[in-house]
JSON list of C-alpha atoms in Angstrom, two decimals:
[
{"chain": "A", "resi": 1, "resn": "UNK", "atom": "CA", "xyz": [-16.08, 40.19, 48.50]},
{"chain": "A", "resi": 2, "resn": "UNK", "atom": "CA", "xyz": [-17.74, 43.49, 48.94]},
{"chain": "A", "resi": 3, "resn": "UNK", "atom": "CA", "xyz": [-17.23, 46.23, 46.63]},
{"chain": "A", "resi": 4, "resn": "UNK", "atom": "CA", "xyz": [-15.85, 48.10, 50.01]},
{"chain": "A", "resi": 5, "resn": "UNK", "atom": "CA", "xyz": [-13.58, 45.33, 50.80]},
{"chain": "A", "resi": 6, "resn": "UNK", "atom": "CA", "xyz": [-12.39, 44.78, 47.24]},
{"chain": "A", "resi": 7, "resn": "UNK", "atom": "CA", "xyz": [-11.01, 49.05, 46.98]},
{"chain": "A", "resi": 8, "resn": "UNK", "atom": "CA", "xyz": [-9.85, 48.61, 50.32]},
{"chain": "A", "resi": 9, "resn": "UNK", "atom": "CA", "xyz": [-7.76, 45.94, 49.34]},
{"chain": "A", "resi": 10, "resn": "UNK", "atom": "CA", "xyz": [-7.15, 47.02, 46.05]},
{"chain": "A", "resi": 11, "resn": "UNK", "atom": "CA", "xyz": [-5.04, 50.26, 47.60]},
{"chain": "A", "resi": 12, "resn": "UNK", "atom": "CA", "xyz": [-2.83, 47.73, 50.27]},
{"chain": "A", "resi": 13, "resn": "UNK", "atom": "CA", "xyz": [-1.92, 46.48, 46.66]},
{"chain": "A", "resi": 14, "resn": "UNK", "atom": "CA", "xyz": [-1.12, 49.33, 45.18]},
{"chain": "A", "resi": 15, "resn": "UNK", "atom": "CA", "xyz": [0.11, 51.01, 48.32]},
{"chain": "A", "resi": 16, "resn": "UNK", "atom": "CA", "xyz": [2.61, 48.15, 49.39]},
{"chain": "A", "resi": 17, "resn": "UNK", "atom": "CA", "xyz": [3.75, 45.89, 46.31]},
{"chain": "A", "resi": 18, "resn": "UNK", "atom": "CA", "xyz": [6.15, 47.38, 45.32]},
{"chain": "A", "resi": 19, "resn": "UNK", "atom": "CA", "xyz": [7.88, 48.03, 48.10]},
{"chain": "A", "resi": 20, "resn": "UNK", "atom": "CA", "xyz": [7.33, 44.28, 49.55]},
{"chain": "A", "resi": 21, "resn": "UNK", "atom": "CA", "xyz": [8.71, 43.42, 46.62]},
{"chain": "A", "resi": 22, "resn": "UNK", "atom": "CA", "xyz": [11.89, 45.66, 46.99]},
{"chain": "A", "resi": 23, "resn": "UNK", "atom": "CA", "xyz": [12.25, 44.06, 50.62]},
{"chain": "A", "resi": 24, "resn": "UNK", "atom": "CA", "xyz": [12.01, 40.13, 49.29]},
{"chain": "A", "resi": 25, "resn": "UNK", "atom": "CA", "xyz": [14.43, 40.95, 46.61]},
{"chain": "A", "resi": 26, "resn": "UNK", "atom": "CA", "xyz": [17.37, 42.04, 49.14]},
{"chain": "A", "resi": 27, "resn": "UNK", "atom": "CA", "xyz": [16.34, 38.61, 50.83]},
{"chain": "A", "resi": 28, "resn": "UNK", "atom": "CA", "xyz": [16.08, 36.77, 47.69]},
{"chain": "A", "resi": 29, "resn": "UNK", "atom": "CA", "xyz": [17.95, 38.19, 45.44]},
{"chain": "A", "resi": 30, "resn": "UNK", "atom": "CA", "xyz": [16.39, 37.41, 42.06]},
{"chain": "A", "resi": 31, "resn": "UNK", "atom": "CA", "xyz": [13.58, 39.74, 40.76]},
{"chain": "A", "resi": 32, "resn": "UNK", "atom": "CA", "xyz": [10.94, 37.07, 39.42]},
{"chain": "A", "resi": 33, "resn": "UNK", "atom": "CA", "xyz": [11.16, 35.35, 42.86]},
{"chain": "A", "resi": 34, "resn": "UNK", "atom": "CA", "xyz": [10.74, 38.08, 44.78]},
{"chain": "A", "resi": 35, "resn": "UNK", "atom": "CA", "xyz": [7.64, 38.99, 42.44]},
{"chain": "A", "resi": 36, "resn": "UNK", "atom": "CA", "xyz": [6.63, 35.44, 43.16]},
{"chain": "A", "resi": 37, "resn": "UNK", "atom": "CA", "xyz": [7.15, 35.14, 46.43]},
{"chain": "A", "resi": 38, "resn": "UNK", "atom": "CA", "xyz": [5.30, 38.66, 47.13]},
{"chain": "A", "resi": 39, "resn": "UNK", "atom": "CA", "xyz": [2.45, 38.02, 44.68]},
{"chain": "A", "resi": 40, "resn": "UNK", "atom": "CA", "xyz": [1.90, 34.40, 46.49]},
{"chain": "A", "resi": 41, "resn": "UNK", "atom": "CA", "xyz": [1.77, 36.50, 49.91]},
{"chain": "A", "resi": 42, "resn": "UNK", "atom": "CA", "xyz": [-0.74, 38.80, 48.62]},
{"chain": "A", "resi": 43, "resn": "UNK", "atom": "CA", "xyz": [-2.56, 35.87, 47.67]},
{"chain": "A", "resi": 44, "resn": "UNK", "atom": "CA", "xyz": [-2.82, 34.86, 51.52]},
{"chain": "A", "resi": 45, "resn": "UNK", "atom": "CA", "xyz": [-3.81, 38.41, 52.45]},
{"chain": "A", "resi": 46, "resn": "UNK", "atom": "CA", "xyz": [-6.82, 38.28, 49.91]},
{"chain": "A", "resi": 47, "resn": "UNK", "atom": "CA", "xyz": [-8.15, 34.91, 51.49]},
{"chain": "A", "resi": 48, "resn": "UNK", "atom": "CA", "xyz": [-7.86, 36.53, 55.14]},
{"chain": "A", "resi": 49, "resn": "UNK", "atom": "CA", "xyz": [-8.61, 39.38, 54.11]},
{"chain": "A", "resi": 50, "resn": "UNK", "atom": "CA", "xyz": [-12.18, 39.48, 56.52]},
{"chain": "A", "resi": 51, "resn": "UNK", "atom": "CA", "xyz": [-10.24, 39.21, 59.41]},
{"chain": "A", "resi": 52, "resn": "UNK", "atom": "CA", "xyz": [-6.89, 41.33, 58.35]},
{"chain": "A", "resi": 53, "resn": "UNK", "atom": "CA", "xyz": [-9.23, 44.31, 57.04]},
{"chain": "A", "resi": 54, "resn": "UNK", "atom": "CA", "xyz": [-9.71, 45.75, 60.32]},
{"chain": "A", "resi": 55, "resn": "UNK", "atom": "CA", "xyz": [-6.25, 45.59, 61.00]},
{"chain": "A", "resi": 56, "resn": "UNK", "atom": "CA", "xyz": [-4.67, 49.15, 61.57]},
{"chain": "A", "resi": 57, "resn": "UNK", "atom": "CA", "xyz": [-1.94, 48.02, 59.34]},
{"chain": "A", "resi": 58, "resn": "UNK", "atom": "CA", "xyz": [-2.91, 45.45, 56.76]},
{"chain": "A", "resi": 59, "resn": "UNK", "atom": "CA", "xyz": [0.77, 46.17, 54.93]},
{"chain": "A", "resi": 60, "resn": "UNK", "atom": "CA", "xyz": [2.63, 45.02, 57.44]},
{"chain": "A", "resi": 61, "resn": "UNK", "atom": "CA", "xyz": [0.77, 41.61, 57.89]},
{"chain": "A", "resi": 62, "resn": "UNK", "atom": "CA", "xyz": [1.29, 40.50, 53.89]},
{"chain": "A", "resi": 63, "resn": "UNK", "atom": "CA", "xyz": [5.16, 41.98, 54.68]},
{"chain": "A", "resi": 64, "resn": "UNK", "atom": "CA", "xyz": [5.68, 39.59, 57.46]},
{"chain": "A", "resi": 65, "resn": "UNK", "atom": "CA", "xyz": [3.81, 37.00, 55.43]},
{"chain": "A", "resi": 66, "resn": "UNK", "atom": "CA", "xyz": [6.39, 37.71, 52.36]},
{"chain": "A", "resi": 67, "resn": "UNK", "atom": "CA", "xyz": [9.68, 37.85, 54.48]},
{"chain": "A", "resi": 68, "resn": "UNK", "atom": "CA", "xyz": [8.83, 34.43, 56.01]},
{"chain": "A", "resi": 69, "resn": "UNK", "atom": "CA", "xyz": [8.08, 33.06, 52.85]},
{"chain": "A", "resi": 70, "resn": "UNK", "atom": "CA", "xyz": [11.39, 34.85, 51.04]},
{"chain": "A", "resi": 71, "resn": "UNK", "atom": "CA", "xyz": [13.32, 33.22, 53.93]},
{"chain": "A", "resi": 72, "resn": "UNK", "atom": "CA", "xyz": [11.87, 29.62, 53.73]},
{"chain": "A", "resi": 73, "resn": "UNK", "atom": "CA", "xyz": [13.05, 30.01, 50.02]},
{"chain": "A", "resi": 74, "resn": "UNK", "atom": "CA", "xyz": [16.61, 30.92, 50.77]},
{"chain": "A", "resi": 75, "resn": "UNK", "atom": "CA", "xyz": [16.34, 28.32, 52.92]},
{"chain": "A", "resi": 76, "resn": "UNK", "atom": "CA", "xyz": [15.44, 25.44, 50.68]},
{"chain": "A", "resi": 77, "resn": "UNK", "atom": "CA", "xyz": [17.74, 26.77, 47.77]},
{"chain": "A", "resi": 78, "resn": "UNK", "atom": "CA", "xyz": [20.58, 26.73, 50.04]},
{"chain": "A", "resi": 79, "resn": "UNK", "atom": "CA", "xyz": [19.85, 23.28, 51.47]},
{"chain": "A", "resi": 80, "resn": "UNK", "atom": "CA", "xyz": [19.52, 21.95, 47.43]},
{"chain": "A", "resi": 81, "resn": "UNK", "atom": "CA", "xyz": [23.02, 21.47, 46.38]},
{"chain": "A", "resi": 82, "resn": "UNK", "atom": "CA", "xyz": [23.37, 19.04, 49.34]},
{"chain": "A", "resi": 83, "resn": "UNK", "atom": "CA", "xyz": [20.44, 17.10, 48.91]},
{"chain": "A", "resi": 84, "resn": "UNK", "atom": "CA", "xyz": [20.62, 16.81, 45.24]},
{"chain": "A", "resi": 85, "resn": "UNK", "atom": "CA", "xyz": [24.36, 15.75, 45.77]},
{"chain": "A", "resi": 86, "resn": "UNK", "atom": "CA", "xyz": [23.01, 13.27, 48.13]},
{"chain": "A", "resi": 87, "resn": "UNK", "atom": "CA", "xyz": [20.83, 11.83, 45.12]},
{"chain": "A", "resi": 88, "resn": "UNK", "atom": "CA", "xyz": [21.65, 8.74, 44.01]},
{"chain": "A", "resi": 89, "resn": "UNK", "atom": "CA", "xyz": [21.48, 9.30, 40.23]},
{"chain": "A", "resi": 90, "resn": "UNK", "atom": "CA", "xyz": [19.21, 6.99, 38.04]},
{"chain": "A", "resi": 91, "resn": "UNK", "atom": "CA", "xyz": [20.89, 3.65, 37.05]},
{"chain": "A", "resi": 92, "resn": "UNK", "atom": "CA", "xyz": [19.50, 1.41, 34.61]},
{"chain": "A", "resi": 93, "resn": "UNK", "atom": "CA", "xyz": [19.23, -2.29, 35.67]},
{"chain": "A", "resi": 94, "resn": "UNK", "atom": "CA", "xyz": [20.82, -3.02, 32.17]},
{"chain": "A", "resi": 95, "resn": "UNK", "atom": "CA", "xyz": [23.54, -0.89, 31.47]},
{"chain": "A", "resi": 96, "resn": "UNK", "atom": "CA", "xyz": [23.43, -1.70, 27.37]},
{"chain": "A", "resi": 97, "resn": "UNK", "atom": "CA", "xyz": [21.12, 1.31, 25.23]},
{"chain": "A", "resi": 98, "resn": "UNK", "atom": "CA", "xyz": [18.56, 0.34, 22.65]},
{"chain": "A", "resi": 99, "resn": "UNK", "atom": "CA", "xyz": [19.83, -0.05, 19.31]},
{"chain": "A", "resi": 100, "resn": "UNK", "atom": "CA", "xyz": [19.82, 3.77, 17.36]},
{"chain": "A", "resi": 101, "resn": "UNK", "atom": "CA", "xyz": [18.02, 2.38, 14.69]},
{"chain": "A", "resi": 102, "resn": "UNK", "atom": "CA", "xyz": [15.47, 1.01, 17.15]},
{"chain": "A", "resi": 103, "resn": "UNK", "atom": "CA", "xyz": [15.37, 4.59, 19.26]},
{"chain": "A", "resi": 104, "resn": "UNK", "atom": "CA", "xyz": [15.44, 6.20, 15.89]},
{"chain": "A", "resi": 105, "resn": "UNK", "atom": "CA", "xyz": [11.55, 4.35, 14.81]},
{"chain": "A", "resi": 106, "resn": "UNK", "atom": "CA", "xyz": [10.27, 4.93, 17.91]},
{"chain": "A", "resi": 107, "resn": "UNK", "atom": "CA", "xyz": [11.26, 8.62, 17.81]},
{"chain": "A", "resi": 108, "resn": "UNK", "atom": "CA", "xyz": [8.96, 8.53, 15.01]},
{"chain": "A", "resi": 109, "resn": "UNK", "atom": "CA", "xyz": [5.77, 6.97, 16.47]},
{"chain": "A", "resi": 110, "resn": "UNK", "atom": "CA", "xyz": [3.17, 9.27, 17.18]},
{"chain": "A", "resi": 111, "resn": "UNK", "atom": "CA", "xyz": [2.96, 10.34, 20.62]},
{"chain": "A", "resi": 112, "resn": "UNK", "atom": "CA", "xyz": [0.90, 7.90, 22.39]},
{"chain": "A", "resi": 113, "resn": "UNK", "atom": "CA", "xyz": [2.22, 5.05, 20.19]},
{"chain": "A", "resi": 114, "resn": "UNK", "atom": "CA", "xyz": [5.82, 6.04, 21.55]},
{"chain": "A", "resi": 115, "resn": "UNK", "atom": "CA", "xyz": [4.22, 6.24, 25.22]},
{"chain": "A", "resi": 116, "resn": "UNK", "atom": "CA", "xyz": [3.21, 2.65, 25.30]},
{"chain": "A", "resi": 117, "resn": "UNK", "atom": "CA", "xyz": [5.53, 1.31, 23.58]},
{"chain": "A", "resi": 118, "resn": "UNK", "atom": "CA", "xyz": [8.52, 2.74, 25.97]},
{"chain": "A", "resi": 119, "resn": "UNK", "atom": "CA", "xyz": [6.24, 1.82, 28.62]},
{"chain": "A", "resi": 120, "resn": "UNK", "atom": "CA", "xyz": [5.79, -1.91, 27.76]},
{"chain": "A", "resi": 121, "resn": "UNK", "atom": "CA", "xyz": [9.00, -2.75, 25.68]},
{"chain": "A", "resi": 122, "resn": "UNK", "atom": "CA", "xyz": [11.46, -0.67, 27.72]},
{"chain": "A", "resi": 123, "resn": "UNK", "atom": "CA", "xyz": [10.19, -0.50, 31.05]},
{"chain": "A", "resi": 124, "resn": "UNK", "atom": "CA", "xyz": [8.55, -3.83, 30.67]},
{"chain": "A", "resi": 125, "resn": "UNK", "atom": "CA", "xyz": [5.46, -2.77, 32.46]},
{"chain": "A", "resi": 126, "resn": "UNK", "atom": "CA", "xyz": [2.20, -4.51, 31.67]},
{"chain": "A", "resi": 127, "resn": "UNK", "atom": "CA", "xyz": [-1.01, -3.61, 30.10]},
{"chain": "A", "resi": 128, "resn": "UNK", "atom": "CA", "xyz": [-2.62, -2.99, 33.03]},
{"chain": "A", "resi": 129, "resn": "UNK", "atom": "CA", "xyz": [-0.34, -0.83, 34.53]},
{"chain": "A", "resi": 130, "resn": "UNK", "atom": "CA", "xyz": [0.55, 1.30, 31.23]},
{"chain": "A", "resi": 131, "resn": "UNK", "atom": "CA", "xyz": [-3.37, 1.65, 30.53]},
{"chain": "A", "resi": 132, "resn": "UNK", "atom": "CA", "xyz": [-3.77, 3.27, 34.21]},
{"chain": "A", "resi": 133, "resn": "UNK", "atom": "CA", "xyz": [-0.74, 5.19, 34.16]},
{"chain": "A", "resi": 134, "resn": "UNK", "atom": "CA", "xyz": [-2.39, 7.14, 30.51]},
{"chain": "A", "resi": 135, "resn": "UNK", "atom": "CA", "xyz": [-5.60, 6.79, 32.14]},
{"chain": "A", "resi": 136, "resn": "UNK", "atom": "CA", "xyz": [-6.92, 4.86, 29.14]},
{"chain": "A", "resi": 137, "resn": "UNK", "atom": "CA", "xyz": [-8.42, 1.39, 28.22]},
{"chain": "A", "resi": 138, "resn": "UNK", "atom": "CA", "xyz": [-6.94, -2.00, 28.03]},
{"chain": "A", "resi": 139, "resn": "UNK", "atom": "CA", "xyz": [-7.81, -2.11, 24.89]},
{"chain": "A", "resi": 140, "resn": "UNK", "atom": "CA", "xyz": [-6.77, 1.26, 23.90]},
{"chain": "A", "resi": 141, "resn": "UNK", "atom": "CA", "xyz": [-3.03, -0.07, 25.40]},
{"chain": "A", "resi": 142, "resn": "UNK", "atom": "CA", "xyz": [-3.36, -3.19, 22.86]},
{"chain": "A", "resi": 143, "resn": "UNK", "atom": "CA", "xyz": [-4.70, -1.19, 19.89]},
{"chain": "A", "resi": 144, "resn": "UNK", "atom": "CA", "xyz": [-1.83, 1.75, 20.38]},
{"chain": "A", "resi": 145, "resn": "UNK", "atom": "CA", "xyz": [0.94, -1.10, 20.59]},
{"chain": "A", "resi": 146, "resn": "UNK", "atom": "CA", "xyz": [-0.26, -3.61, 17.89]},
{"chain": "A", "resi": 147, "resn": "UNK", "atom": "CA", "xyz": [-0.13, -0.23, 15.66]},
{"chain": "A", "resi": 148, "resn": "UNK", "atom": "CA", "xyz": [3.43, 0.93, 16.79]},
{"chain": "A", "resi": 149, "resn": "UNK", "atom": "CA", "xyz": [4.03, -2.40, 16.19]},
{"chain": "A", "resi": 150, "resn": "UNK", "atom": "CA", "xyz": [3.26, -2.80, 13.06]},
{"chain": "A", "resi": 151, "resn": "UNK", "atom": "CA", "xyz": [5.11, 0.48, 11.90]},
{"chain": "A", "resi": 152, "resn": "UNK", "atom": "CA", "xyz": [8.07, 0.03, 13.73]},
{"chain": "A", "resi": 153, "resn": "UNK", "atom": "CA", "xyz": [8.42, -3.25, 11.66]},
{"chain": "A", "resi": 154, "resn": "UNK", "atom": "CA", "xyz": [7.52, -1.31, 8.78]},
{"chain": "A", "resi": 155, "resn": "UNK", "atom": "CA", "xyz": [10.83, 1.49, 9.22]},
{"chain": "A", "resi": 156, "resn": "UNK", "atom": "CA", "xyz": [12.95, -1.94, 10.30]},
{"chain": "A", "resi": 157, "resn": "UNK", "atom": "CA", "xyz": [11.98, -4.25, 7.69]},
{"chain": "A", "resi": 158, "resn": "UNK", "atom": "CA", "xyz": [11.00, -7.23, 10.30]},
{"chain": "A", "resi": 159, "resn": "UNK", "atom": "CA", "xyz": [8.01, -9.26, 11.37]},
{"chain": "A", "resi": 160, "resn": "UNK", "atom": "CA", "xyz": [5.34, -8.26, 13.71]},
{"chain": "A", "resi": 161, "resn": "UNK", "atom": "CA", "xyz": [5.21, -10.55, 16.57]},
{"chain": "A", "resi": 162, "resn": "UNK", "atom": "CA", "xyz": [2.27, -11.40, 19.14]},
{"chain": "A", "resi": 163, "resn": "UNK", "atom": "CA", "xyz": [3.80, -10.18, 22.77]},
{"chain": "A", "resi": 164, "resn": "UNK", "atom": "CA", "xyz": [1.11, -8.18, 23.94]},
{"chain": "A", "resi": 165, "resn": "UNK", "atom": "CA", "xyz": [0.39, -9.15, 27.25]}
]
């Protein structure tokens, strides 16, 4: 962007923001969406901005830009109550919970120890699928589990078993 272009730009900024943003809120009605929403259209105007800057009225572009994006908003907040009361909510295929003391030990695994072993154990997925998923090795999958294995039979005072598959 030119140094011409950038000042020129620079002052529909300045000039305008603020008073976008006063005309998004009554749409909106929520401060740090109408920022957003006015911000994101400003963000438009600066990638057109070679074709908008010889516009006699740059302004009033990014305004129409940020009205139809404060109404699309509205919109799809409105429309959310019904479609997330349309949700089915998340059932487990098996209704009984992991035993606390069980939830408890794996609570404290360390991070990626806990990942695959909620992955594999609880969501019975296999190796394969679990190393893709963390974007890791096989092997790194195998090594994380035989060690969460081995301390979750530690903090439960049982054997560790061979069910890596």
């Amino acid at each position: 962007m030119q140094a011409d272009d950038r000042r020129d730009y620079e002052w529909v900024f300045r000039a305008s923001f603020t008073s976008i943003t006063r005309t998004v809120y009554l749409i909106v009605h929520d401060q740090a969406v109408a920022e957003e929403v006015t911000q994101d259209a400003f963000i438009k105007l600066l990638g057109n901005w070679s074709s908008i800057a010889g516009y006699d009225r740059p302004e009033a572009w990014v305004r129409k830009v940020a009205i139809r994006m404060a109404v699309r908003h509205v919109g799809r907040e409105a429309r959310r109550p019904v479609k997330e009361a349309r949700a089915q909510p998340f059932r487990p295929a098996v209704a009984a919970a992991p035993d606390p003391d069980v939830l408890r030990a794996v609570q404290q695994l360390a991070p990626m120890q806990r990942a695959v072993v909620v992955l594999h154990y609880f969501e019975d997925r296999p190796v394969l699928e679990i190393a893709r998923t963390l974007q890791v090795s096989e092997s790194t999958v195998k090594q994380h589990l035989y060690r969460a294995r081995s301390r979750l039979a530690q903090s439960l005072g049982e054997e560790v078993g061979s069910d890596v598959r």
